[in-house]
């Protein structure tokens, strides 16, 4: 199996283009892992109407299932990162994918809610590994001027495939017991993604994307209090954690189908039609966001990404108001508006992931994404899912969407303005340290 590809032995200038060999191929191999990790919760949302009928569940049960998945991620995401630093990232991705496939297949055999909740929580243990580990890898594969495009194409490609998969699974769910078949299909895809990583993935050297010399690459530290304290010494990273905690758009994908069924009276099969334009919108958003971010960053390296991040949140809030607060009567209009919402949401990965990579040292990026995605984002998602499930039954999902997708996201845009005060200094500090390490390694 492929081994590590060493970094160059001569240091390029900090911020220069660094072309790690076969970087796009390596990213492509990882894409199915991201697809199956992301599909775990979205497929559950699509299948839930059928599950609810079979097991006699309330809307709140979906919120509990989704929240449980995220809470498991809070605990297990950092643990997977620690194992990746000890055993290697490929082994962890293979192990987590195999675990997830097994537990997801067992979900198909659940006979009651308690069994489903337990098995889904077990599947979530494996799902917690993918995003923090893969974002750590992306930072090693791509330089500062191309990370936006890398993240954009990764999430865009994954989303367009996922949007095609969702209606297929929704049709399967329409048959008696079809939700069980849906879980089995997802489990097979998870196992396939693990096998692709096992046989085709090539591990890059830590810091290769930054031009860090192989001999200057530090050992990955254990994820402990000292590492977490080092991360939060970056004011930009601290602000980004808070920003993810108040990112209400995380809720939209989970409850969109149920929202259209309960609020506007569409059938599950009809409501699921929003998946294609939503997927297309997110795809275009991630790709456009990645390309635009890289171009704006090259032209305005100190404030470009932050300004784009603010615009993405504000435009999402405006689109969410149109898409959730007005009864358009036609699923085609709702589908188009949810596609616009997804476009503005899709801008985010190509902006916020490279932004975090730019203010953290190579050895801290895995822990950084464990904190940002596995802990902060997961906690936010759990809180939103539990709150929406409970409040949705009390006051209706339309009111919940107004406050979370519209009001909170507008406030998020204003909060991001604080990054203009911290981002330039934190980027300079990271670049200076990489230059210092390279200089020390060659003298």
CSV table of C-alpha atoms in Angstrom, one decimal:
chain,number,residue,atom,x,y,z
A,1,UNK,CA,0.0,0.0,0.0
A,2,UNK,CA,1.2,3.6,-0.7
A,3,UNK,CA,3.4,5.2,1.9
A,4,UNK,CA,4.1,8.8,2.9
A,5,UNK,CA,5.2,11.2,0.1
A,6,UNK,CA,8.0,13.3,1.4
A,7,UNK,CA,7.9,17.1,1.4
A,8,UNK,CA,10.5,19.0,-0.7
A,9,UNK,CA,14.0,19.4,0.8
A,10,UNK,CA,14.4,23.0,-0.3
A,11,UNK,CA,12.0,25.5,1.3
A,12,UNK,CA,9.9,27.7,-1.0
A,13,UNK,CA,8.9,31.2,0.2
A,14,UNK,CA,6.1,31.2,2.7
A,15,UNK,CA,2.7,31.7,0.8
A,16,UNK,CA,4.2,30.4,-2.5
A,17,UNK,CA,2.3,27.8,-4.6
A,18,UNK,CA,3.3,24.3,-3.4
A,19,UNK,CA,2.3,21.5,-5.6
A,20,UNK,CA,2.1,18.2,-3.7
A,21,UNK,CA,2.3,15.3,-6.1
A,22,UNK,CA,-1.1,13.7,-7.1
A,23,UNK,CA,-2.9,15.9,-4.6
A,24,UNK,CA,-6.2,16.0,-6.6
A,25,UNK,CA,-6.2,12.2,-7.0
A,26,UNK,CA,-5.6,11.8,-3.3
A,27,UNK,CA,-8.5,14.1,-2.5
A,28,UNK,CA,-10.8,12.2,-4.9
A,29,UNK,CA,-10.0,8.9,-3.1
A,30,UNK,CA,-11.2,10.6,0.2
A,31,UNK,CA,-14.5,12.0,-1.4
A,32,UNK,CA,-16.6,8.8,-0.8
A,33,UNK,CA,-15.7,8.9,2.9
A,34,UNK,CA,-17.0,12.5,3.2
A,35,UNK,CA,-20.1,11.4,1.2
A,36,UNK,CA,-21.0,8.6,3.5
A,37,UNK,CA,-20.2,10.6,6.7
A,38,UNK,CA,-22.5,13.4,5.5
A,39,UNK,CA,-25.2,11.0,4.3
A,40,UNK,CA,-25.6,9.5,7.7
A,41,UNK,CA,-27.9,12.2,9.1
A,42,UNK,CA,-29.4,13.4,5.8
A,43,UNK,CA,-30.5,9.9,4.9
A,44,UNK,CA,-32.1,9.5,8.3
A,45,UNK,CA,-34.1,12.7,7.7
A,46,UNK,CA,-35.3,11.4,4.4
A,47,UNK,CA,-36.2,8.0,5.9
A,48,UNK,CA,-37.8,9.3,9.0
A,49,UNK,CA,-41.3,9.7,7.7
A,50,UNK,CA,-41.3,6.0,6.9
A,51,UNK,CA,-39.6,5.1,10.2
A,52,UNK,CA,-42.1,7.2,12.1
A,53,UNK,CA,-45.0,5.2,10.7
A,54,UNK,CA,-43.4,1.9,11.3
A,55,UNK,CA,-42.2,2.5,14.9
A,56,UNK,CA,-44.9,5.0,15.9
A,57,UNK,CA,-42.6,8.0,16.6
A,58,UNK,CA,-43.1,11.7,17.2
A,59,UNK,CA,-41.3,14.5,15.4
A,60,UNK,CA,-39.2,15.0,18.6
A,61,UNK,CA,-37.7,11.5,18.1
A,62,UNK,CA,-35.9,12.8,14.9
A,63,UNK,CA,-34.4,15.6,16.9
A,64,UNK,CA,-33.2,13.2,19.6
A,65,UNK,CA,-31.7,10.9,17.0
A,66,UNK,CA,-29.8,13.7,15.2
A,67,UNK,CA,-28.7,15.3,18.5
A,68,UNK,CA,-27.4,11.9,19.8
A,69,UNK,CA,-25.4,11.5,16.7
A,70,UNK,CA,-23.7,14.9,17.2
A,71,UNK,CA,-23.2,14.4,21.0
A,72,UNK,CA,-21.4,11.1,20.1
A,73,UNK,CA,-19.2,13.1,17.7
A,74,UNK,CA,-18.3,15.5,20.5
A,75,UNK,CA,-16.7,12.7,22.4
A,76,UNK,CA,-15.4,10.5,19.6
A,77,UNK,CA,-14.2,13.1,17.1
A,78,UNK,CA,-11.2,14.1,19.3
A,79,UNK,CA,-10.5,10.5,20.1
A,80,UNK,CA,-10.3,9.6,16.5
A,81,UNK,CA,-7.9,12.5,15.9
A,82,UNK,CA,-5.7,11.2,18.8
A,83,UNK,CA,-5.7,7.7,17.2
A,84,UNK,CA,-4.9,9.2,13.8
A,85,UNK,CA,-1.8,10.9,15.3
A,86,UNK,CA,-0.7,7.7,16.8
A,87,UNK,CA,-1.6,5.1,14.2
A,88,UNK,CA,-1.8,7.1,11.0
A,89,UNK,CA,-4.8,8.8,9.3
A,90,UNK,CA,-5.4,6.0,6.7
A,91,UNK,CA,-5.8,3.3,9.3
A,92,UNK,CA,-8.2,5.5,11.3
A,93,UNK,CA,-10.3,6.2,8.2
A,94,UNK,CA,-10.5,2.5,7.3
A,95,UNK,CA,-11.3,1.5,10.8
A,96,UNK,CA,-14.0,4.2,11.3
A,97,UNK,CA,-15.6,3.5,7.9
A,98,UNK,CA,-15.8,-0.2,8.6
A,99,UNK,CA,-17.3,0.4,12.1
A,100,UNK,CA,-19.8,2.8,10.6
A,101,UNK,CA,-20.9,0.4,7.8
A,102,UNK,CA,-21.5,-2.4,10.3
A,103,UNK,CA,-23.5,-0.3,12.7
A,104,UNK,CA,-25.6,1.2,9.9
A,105,UNK,CA,-26.4,-2.2,8.5
A,106,UNK,CA,-27.6,-3.2,12.0
A,107,UNK,CA,-29.9,-0.2,12.1
A,108,UNK,CA,-31.9,-1.9,9.3
A,109,UNK,CA,-32.8,-4.6,11.8
A,110,UNK,CA,-34.1,-2.3,14.6
A,111,UNK,CA,-37.5,-3.4,15.9
A,112,UNK,CA,-38.2,-0.4,18.2
A,113,UNK,CA,-37.0,3.2,18.9
A,114,UNK,CA,-34.6,2.2,21.7
A,115,UNK,CA,-32.8,-0.2,19.3
A,116,UNK,CA,-32.7,2.3,16.5
A,117,UNK,CA,-31.3,5.0,18.8
A,118,UNK,CA,-28.6,2.7,20.2
A,119,UNK,CA,-27.5,1.4,16.8
A,120,UNK,CA,-27.6,4.9,15.2
A,121,UNK,CA,-25.4,6.2,18.1
A,122,UNK,CA,-22.9,3.3,17.4
A,123,UNK,CA,-22.8,4.3,13.7
A,124,UNK,CA,-22.1,7.9,14.8
A,125,UNK,CA,-18.9,6.8,16.5
A,126,UNK,CA,-17.5,5.9,13.1
A,127,UNK,CA,-18.9,9.0,11.4
A,128,UNK,CA,-17.1,11.3,13.9
A,129,UNK,CA,-13.7,10.5,12.3
A,130,UNK,CA,-14.1,11.6,8.7
A,131,UNK,CA,-14.3,15.4,8.7
A,132,UNK,CA,-11.6,16.4,11.2
A,133,UNK,CA,-9.1,13.8,9.8
A,134,UNK,CA,-9.8,14.7,6.2
A,135,UNK,CA,-9.5,18.5,6.7
A,136,UNK,CA,-6.2,17.9,8.4
A,137,UNK,CA,-5.1,16.0,5.2
A,138,UNK,CA,-6.4,18.7,2.9
A,139,UNK,CA,-4.2,21.3,4.7
A,140,UNK,CA,-1.2,19.0,4.0
A,141,UNK,CA,-2.1,18.4,0.3
A,142,UNK,CA,-2.9,22.0,-0.8
A,143,UNK,CA,-1.1,25.4,-0.5
A,144,UNK,CA,-2.7,28.6,0.9
A,145,UNK,CA,-3.8,29.7,-2.5
A,146,UNK,CA,-5.7,26.6,-3.5
A,147,UNK,CA,-7.3,25.3,-0.4
A,148,UNK,CA,-10.6,27.0,-1.1
A,149,UNK,CA,-10.9,25.3,-4.5
A,150,UNK,CA,-9.9,21.9,-2.9
A,151,UNK,CA,-12.6,22.2,-0.2
A,152,UNK,CA,-15.1,23.6,-2.7
A,153,UNK,CA,-14.7,20.8,-5.2
A,154,UNK,CA,-14.7,18.1,-2.5
A,155,UNK,CA,-17.9,19.3,-0.8
A,156,UNK,CA,-19.5,20.2,-4.2
A,157,UNK,CA,-18.9,16.8,-5.7
A,158,UNK,CA,-20.0,15.0,-2.6
A,159,UNK,CA,-23.2,17.1,-2.4
A,160,UNK,CA,-24.2,16.5,-6.0
A,161,UNK,CA,-23.8,12.8,-5.6
A,162,UNK,CA,-25.7,12.9,-2.3
A,163,UNK,CA,-28.5,14.9,-3.9
A,164,UNK,CA,-28.9,12.2,-6.5
A,165,UNK,CA,-28.8,9.5,-3.8
A,166,UNK,CA,-31.4,11.0,-1.6
A,167,UNK,CA,-34.4,10.8,-4.0
A,168,UNK,CA,-33.5,7.2,-4.8
A,169,UNK,CA,-33.5,6.3,-1.1
A,170,UNK,CA,-36.8,8.3,-0.6
A,171,UNK,CA,-38.4,6.1,-3.3
A,172,UNK,CA,-37.1,3.0,-1.6
A,173,UNK,CA,-38.6,4.3,1.7
A,174,UNK,CA,-42.0,4.5,0.1
A,175,UNK,CA,-42.3,0.7,0.0
A,176,UNK,CA,-43.3,-1.2,3.2
A,177,UNK,CA,-40.2,-1.5,5.3
A,178,UNK,CA,-38.3,0.4,2.7
A,179,UNK,CA,-36.3,2.4,5.3
A,180,UNK,CA,-34.5,-0.8,6.2
A,181,UNK,CA,-33.3,-1.2,2.6
A,182,UNK,CA,-32.2,2.5,2.7
A,183,UNK,CA,-29.9,1.8,5.7
A,184,UNK,CA,-28.5,-1.3,3.9
A,185,UNK,CA,-27.7,0.7,0.8
A,186,UNK,CA,-25.9,3.4,2.9
A,187,UNK,CA,-23.9,0.7,4.8
A,188,UNK,CA,-22.7,-0.8,1.5
A,189,UNK,CA,-21.5,2.6,0.4
A,190,UNK,CA,-19.7,3.1,3.7
A,191,UNK,CA,-17.8,-0.2,3.3
A,192,UNK,CA,-16.8,0.7,-0.2
A,193,UNK,CA,-15.4,4.0,0.8
A,194,UNK,CA,-13.3,2.3,3.5
A,195,UNK,CA,-11.9,-0.1,1.0
A,196,UNK,CA,-11.0,2.7,-1.4
A,197,UNK,CA,-9.0,4.5,1.3
A,198,UNK,CA,-7.3,1.2,2.3
A,199,UNK,CA,-6.0,0.4,-1.2
A,200,UNK,CA,-5.7,3.7,-3.0
A,201,UNK,CA,-5.0,6.5,-0.5
A,202,UNK,CA,-1.4,8.0,-0.3
A,203,UNK,CA,-0.5,9.8,2.9
A,204,UNK,CA,1.2,13.3,2.5
A,205,UNK,CA,3.9,14.7,4.9
A,206,UNK,CA,2.7,17.0,7.6
A,207,UNK,CA,2.9,20.6,6.5
A,208,UNK,CA,3.7,19.8,2.9
A,209,UNK,CA,1.1,22.2,1.6
A,210,UNK,CA,2.8,25.0,3.5
A,211,UNK,CA,6.2,24.3,2.1
A,212,UNK,CA,7.4,23.0,5.4
A,213,UNK,CA,10.5,20.9,4.9
A,214,UNK,CA,10.3,17.2,5.7
A,215,UNK,CA,13.1,17.6,8.3
A,216,UNK,CA,11.3,20.5,9.9
A,217,UNK,CA,8.0,18.8,10.2
A,218,UNK,CA,7.2,18.4,13.9
A,219,UNK,CA,5.7,15.3,15.5
A,220,UNK,CA,1.9,15.5,16.0
A,221,UNK,CA,1.1,16.3,19.6
A,222,UNK,CA,-1.4,14.4,21.7
A,223,UNK,CA,-4.8,16.1,21.9
A,224,UNK,CA,-4.7,17.2,25.5
A,225,UNK,CA,-5.3,20.4,27.5
A,226,UNK,CA,-2.0,22.0,26.4
A,227,UNK,CA,-2.9,21.5,22.7
A,228,UNK,CA,-6.4,22.9,23.2
A,229,UNK,CA,-4.9,25.9,25.1
A,230,UNK,CA,-2.5,26.5,22.3
A,231,UNK,CA,-5.4,26.6,19.8
A,232,UNK,CA,-7.4,29.1,21.8
A,233,UNK,CA,-4.5,31.4,22.1
A,234,UNK,CA,-5.4,32.2,18.5
A,235,UNK,CA,-8.1,34.8,18.7
A,236,UNK,CA,-9.3,34.0,15.2
A,237,UNK,CA,-9.8,30.4,16.0
A,238,UNK,CA,-11.7,31.3,19.2
A,239,UNK,CA,-14.0,33.5,17.2
A,240,UNK,CA,-14.5,30.8,14.6
A,241,UNK,CA,-15.6,28.3,17.3
A,242,UNK,CA,-18.2,30.8,18.5
A,243,UNK,CA,-19.3,31.4,14.9
A,244,UNK,CA,-20.0,27.7,14.4
A,245,UNK,CA,-22.0,27.5,17.6
A,246,UNK,CA,-24.4,30.1,16.2
A,247,UNK,CA,-24.6,28.8,12.7
A,248,UNK,CA,-28.3,28.1,12.5
A,249,UNK,CA,-28.2,26.8,8.9
A,250,UNK,CA,-26.9,23.5,10.2
A,251,UNK,CA,-30.5,22.8,11.0
A,252,UNK,CA,-32.0,23.2,7.6
A,253,UNK,CA,-31.0,20.0,5.9
A,254,UNK,CA,-32.2,17.8,8.8
A,255,UNK,CA,-35.8,19.2,9.0
A,256,UNK,CA,-36.4,20.5,5.5
A,257,UNK,CA,-38.4,17.5,4.3
A,258,UNK,CA,-40.3,17.2,7.5
A,259,UNK,CA,-40.9,20.9,7.5
A,260,UNK,CA,-42.5,20.8,4.0
A,261,UNK,CA,-44.6,17.8,5.0
A,262,UNK,CA,-45.9,19.2,8.3
A,263,UNK,CA,-46.2,22.9,7.4
A,264,UNK,CA,-47.3,22.9,3.8
A,265,UNK,CA,-48.9,19.5,3.4
A,266,UNK,CA,-46.7,17.9,0.8
A,267,UNK,CA,-46.1,14.1,0.8
A,268,UNK,CA,-42.7,12.8,1.7
A,269,UNK,CA,-42.0,11.8,-1.9
A,270,UNK,CA,-42.9,15.2,-3.2
A,271,UNK,CA,-41.0,17.1,-0.4
A,272,UNK,CA,-37.9,15.0,-1.1
A,273,UNK,CA,-37.8,16.6,-4.6
A,274,UNK,CA,-36.1,19.6,-3.0
A,275,UNK,CA,-33.0,17.4,-2.6
A,276,UNK,CA,-31.9,17.7,-6.3
A,277,UNK,CA,-32.0,21.6,-6.5
A,278,UNK,CA,-30.6,21.8,-2.9
A,279,UNK,CA,-27.8,19.5,-3.9
A,280,UNK,CA,-27.2,21.4,-7.1
A,281,UNK,CA,-27.3,24.7,-5.2
A,282,UNK,CA,-24.9,23.5,-2.6
A,283,UNK,CA,-22.6,22.1,-5.3
A,284,UNK,CA,-22.5,25.4,-7.1
A,285,UNK,CA,-22.0,27.2,-3.8
A,286,UNK,CA,-19.1,25.1,-2.7
A,287,UNK,CA,-17.3,25.2,-6.1
A,288,UNK,CA,-18.0,28.9,-6.6
A,289,UNK,CA,-17.2,29.7,-3.0
A,290,UNK,CA,-13.9,27.8,-3.3
A,291,UNK,CA,-12.8,29.5,-6.5
A,292,UNK,CA,-14.0,32.9,-5.4
A,293,UNK,CA,-12.3,32.6,-2.0
A,294,UNK,CA,-9.0,31.8,-3.6
A,295,UNK,CA,-9.2,34.7,-6.0
A,296,UNK,CA,-10.4,37.2,-3.4
A,297,UNK,CA,-7.7,35.9,-1.0
A,298,UNK,CA,-4.9,36.5,-3.5
A,299,UNK,CA,-6.2,40.1,-4.1
A,300,UNK,CA,-7.1,40.9,-0.5
A,301,UNK,CA,-5.2,38.4,1.7
A,302,UNK,CA,-5.9,40.1,5.0
A,303,UNK,CA,-9.7,40.8,4.8
A,304,UNK,CA,-11.1,39.0,1.7
A,305,UNK,CA,-12.1,35.7,3.3
A,306,UNK,CA,-13.7,37.4,6.3
A,307,UNK,CA,-15.8,39.7,4.1
A,308,UNK,CA,-17.0,36.7,2.0
A,309,UNK,CA,-17.9,34.8,5.2
A,310,UNK,CA,-20.1,37.7,6.4
A,311,UNK,CA,-21.8,38.0,3.0
A,312,UNK,CA,-22.5,34.2,2.9
A,313,UNK,CA,-24.3,34.4,6.3
A,314,UNK,CA,-26.3,37.5,5.5
A,315,UNK,CA,-27.5,36.3,2.0
A,316,UNK,CA,-28.5,32.9,3.5
A,317,UNK,CA,-30.7,34.7,6.1
A,318,UNK,CA,-32.5,36.6,3.3
A,319,UNK,CA,-33.0,33.5,1.2
A,320,UNK,CA,-34.2,31.5,4.2
A,321,UNK,CA,-36.9,34.1,4.9
A,322,UNK,CA,-38.3,33.7,1.3
A,323,UNK,CA,-37.9,29.9,1.4
A,324,UNK,CA,-39.6,29.2,4.7
A,325,UNK,CA,-41.9,32.0,5.7
A,326,UNK,CA,-44.1,32.3,2.6
A,327,UNK,CA,-46.6,29.7,1.3
A,328,UNK,CA,-45.8,29.5,-2.4
A,329,UNK,CA,-48.1,26.6,-3.0
A,330,UNK,CA,-45.8,24.9,-5.5
A,331,UNK,CA,-43.1,22.4,-4.7
A,332,UNK,CA,-41.2,23.8,-7.6
A,333,UNK,CA,-41.0,27.3,-6.1
A,334,UNK,CA,-39.9,25.8,-2.7
A,335,UNK,CA,-37.3,23.6,-4.5
A,336,UNK,CA,-35.9,26.7,-6.2
A,337,UNK,CA,-35.7,28.7,-3.0
A,338,UNK,CA,-34.2,25.8,-1.0
A,339,UNK,CA,-31.6,25.6,-3.8
A,340,UNK,CA,-30.7,29.3,-3.4
A,341,UNK,CA,-30.4,28.7,0.4
A,342,UNK,CA,-28.2,25.7,-0.2
A,343,UNK,CA,-26.0,27.9,-2.6
A,344,UNK,CA,-25.3,30.4,0.1
A,345,UNK,CA,-24.7,27.7,2.7
A,346,UNK,CA,-22.4,26.0,0.3
A,347,UNK,CA,-20.2,29.1,0.2
A,348,UNK,CA,-19.1,28.4,3.8
A,349,UNK,CA,-16.7,25.4,3.6
A,350,UNK,CA,-14.5,27.0,0.9
A,351,UNK,CA,-14.2,30.1,3.2
A,352,UNK,CA,-14.1,28.9,6.8
A,353,UNK,CA,-11.9,25.8,6.4
A,354,UNK,CA,-9.0,27.6,4.6
A,355,UNK,CA,-9.5,30.5,7.1
A,356,UNK,CA,-8.9,28.1,10.1
A,357,UNK,CA,-6.0,26.4,8.3
A,358,UNK,CA,-4.3,29.8,7.8
A,359,UNK,CA,-4.3,30.6,11.5
A,360,UNK,CA,-3.2,27.2,12.9
A,361,UNK,CA,0.2,25.4,12.7
A,362,UNK,CA,0.4,22.1,10.7
A,363,UNK,CA,0.5,19.9,13.8
A,364,UNK,CA,-2.5,21.6,15.3
A,365,UNK,CA,-4.9,21.5,12.4
A,366,UNK,CA,-6.2,18.0,13.2
A,367,UNK,CA,-7.0,19.0,16.8
A,368,UNK,CA,-8.4,22.3,15.5
A,369,UNK,CA,-10.9,20.7,13.3
A,370,UNK,CA,-11.8,18.2,16.0
A,371,UNK,CA,-12.7,21.1,18.2
A,372,UNK,CA,-14.3,23.1,15.5
A,373,UNK,CA,-16.3,20.4,13.7
A,374,UNK,CA,-16.6,17.4,16.1
A,375,UNK,CA,-17.2,19.5,19.2
A,376,UNK,CA,-18.4,23.1,18.5
A,377,UNK,CA,-20.4,22.3,15.3
A,378,UNK,CA,-21.7,19.1,16.7
A,379,UNK,CA,-22.9,20.8,19.9
A,380,UNK,CA,-24.6,23.5,18.0
A,381,UNK,CA,-26.3,20.9,15.7
A,382,UNK,CA,-27.4,18.9,18.8
A,383,UNK,CA,-28.9,21.9,20.5
A,384,UNK,CA,-30.6,23.1,17.3
A,385,UNK,CA,-32.0,19.6,16.6
A,386,UNK,CA,-33.3,19.0,20.1
A,387,UNK,CA,-34.7,22.5,20.2
A,388,UNK,CA,-36.3,22.3,16.8
A,389,UNK,CA,-37.8,18.9,17.5
A,390,UNK,CA,-39.4,20.0,20.8
A,391,UNK,CA,-40.3,23.6,19.8
A,392,UNK,CA,-41.5,22.4,16.4
A,393,UNK,CA,-44.2,20.4,18.1
A,394,UNK,CA,-45.1,23.3,20.4
A,395,UNK,CA,-45.0,26.3,18.1
A,396,UNK,CA,-44.4,24.9,14.6
A,397,UNK,CA,-41.3,24.5,12.5
A,398,UNK,CA,-42.0,27.6,10.6
A,399,UNK,CA,-41.5,29.8,13.7
A,400,UNK,CA,-38.4,27.8,14.6
A,401,UNK,CA,-37.0,28.4,11.1
A,402,UNK,CA,-37.7,32.1,11.4
A,403,UNK,CA,-35.6,32.5,14.5
A,404,UNK,CA,-32.8,30.0,13.7
A,405,UNK,CA,-32.4,30.3,9.9
A,406,UNK,CA,-33.2,34.0,9.5
A,407,UNK,CA,-32.7,36.1,12.7
A,408,UNK,CA,-29.7,34.1,14.1
A,409,UNK,CA,-27.9,33.9,10.7
A,410,UNK,CA,-28.2,37.7,10.3
A,411,UNK,CA,-26.7,38.1,13.8
A,412,UNK,CA,-23.9,35.6,12.7
A,413,UNK,CA,-23.0,37.8,9.8
A,414,UNK,CA,-22.5,40.8,12.2
A,415,UNK,CA,-20.5,38.7,14.6
A,416,UNK,CA,-18.1,37.6,11.8
A,417,UNK,CA,-17.0,41.3,11.6
A,418,UNK,CA,-14.9,40.8,14.7
A,419,UNK,CA,-12.6,38.6,12.5
A,420,UNK,CA,-11.3,41.6,10.7
A,421,UNK,CA,-9.6,42.6,13.9
A,422,UNK,CA,-7.8,39.3,14.6
A,423,UNK,CA,-7.2,37.4,11.3
A,424,UNK,CA,-4.2,39.4,9.8
A,425,UNK,CA,-2.1,39.1,12.9
A,426,UNK,CA,-2.8,35.4,13.5
A,427,UNK,CA,-1.9,34.6,9.8
A,428,UNK,CA,1.4,36.5,10.1
A,429,UNK,CA,2.2,34.6,13.3
A,430,UNK,CA,1.8,31.2,11.6
A,431,UNK,CA,3.8,32.2,8.5
A,432,UNK,CA,6.6,33.5,10.7
A,433,UNK,CA,6.8,30.3,12.6
A,434,UNK,CA,6.9,28.1,9.5
A,435,UNK,CA,9.7,30.3,8.1
A,436,UNK,CA,11.6,30.0,11.4
A,437,UNK,CA,11.3,26.2,11.3
A,438,UNK,CA,12.5,25.9,7.7
A,439,UNK,CA,15.4,28.3,8.5
A,440,UNK,CA,16.4,26.2,11.5
A,441,UNK,CA,16.3,23.0,9.5
A,442,UNK,CA,18.7,24.1,6.8
A,443,UNK,CA,21.2,25.8,9.0
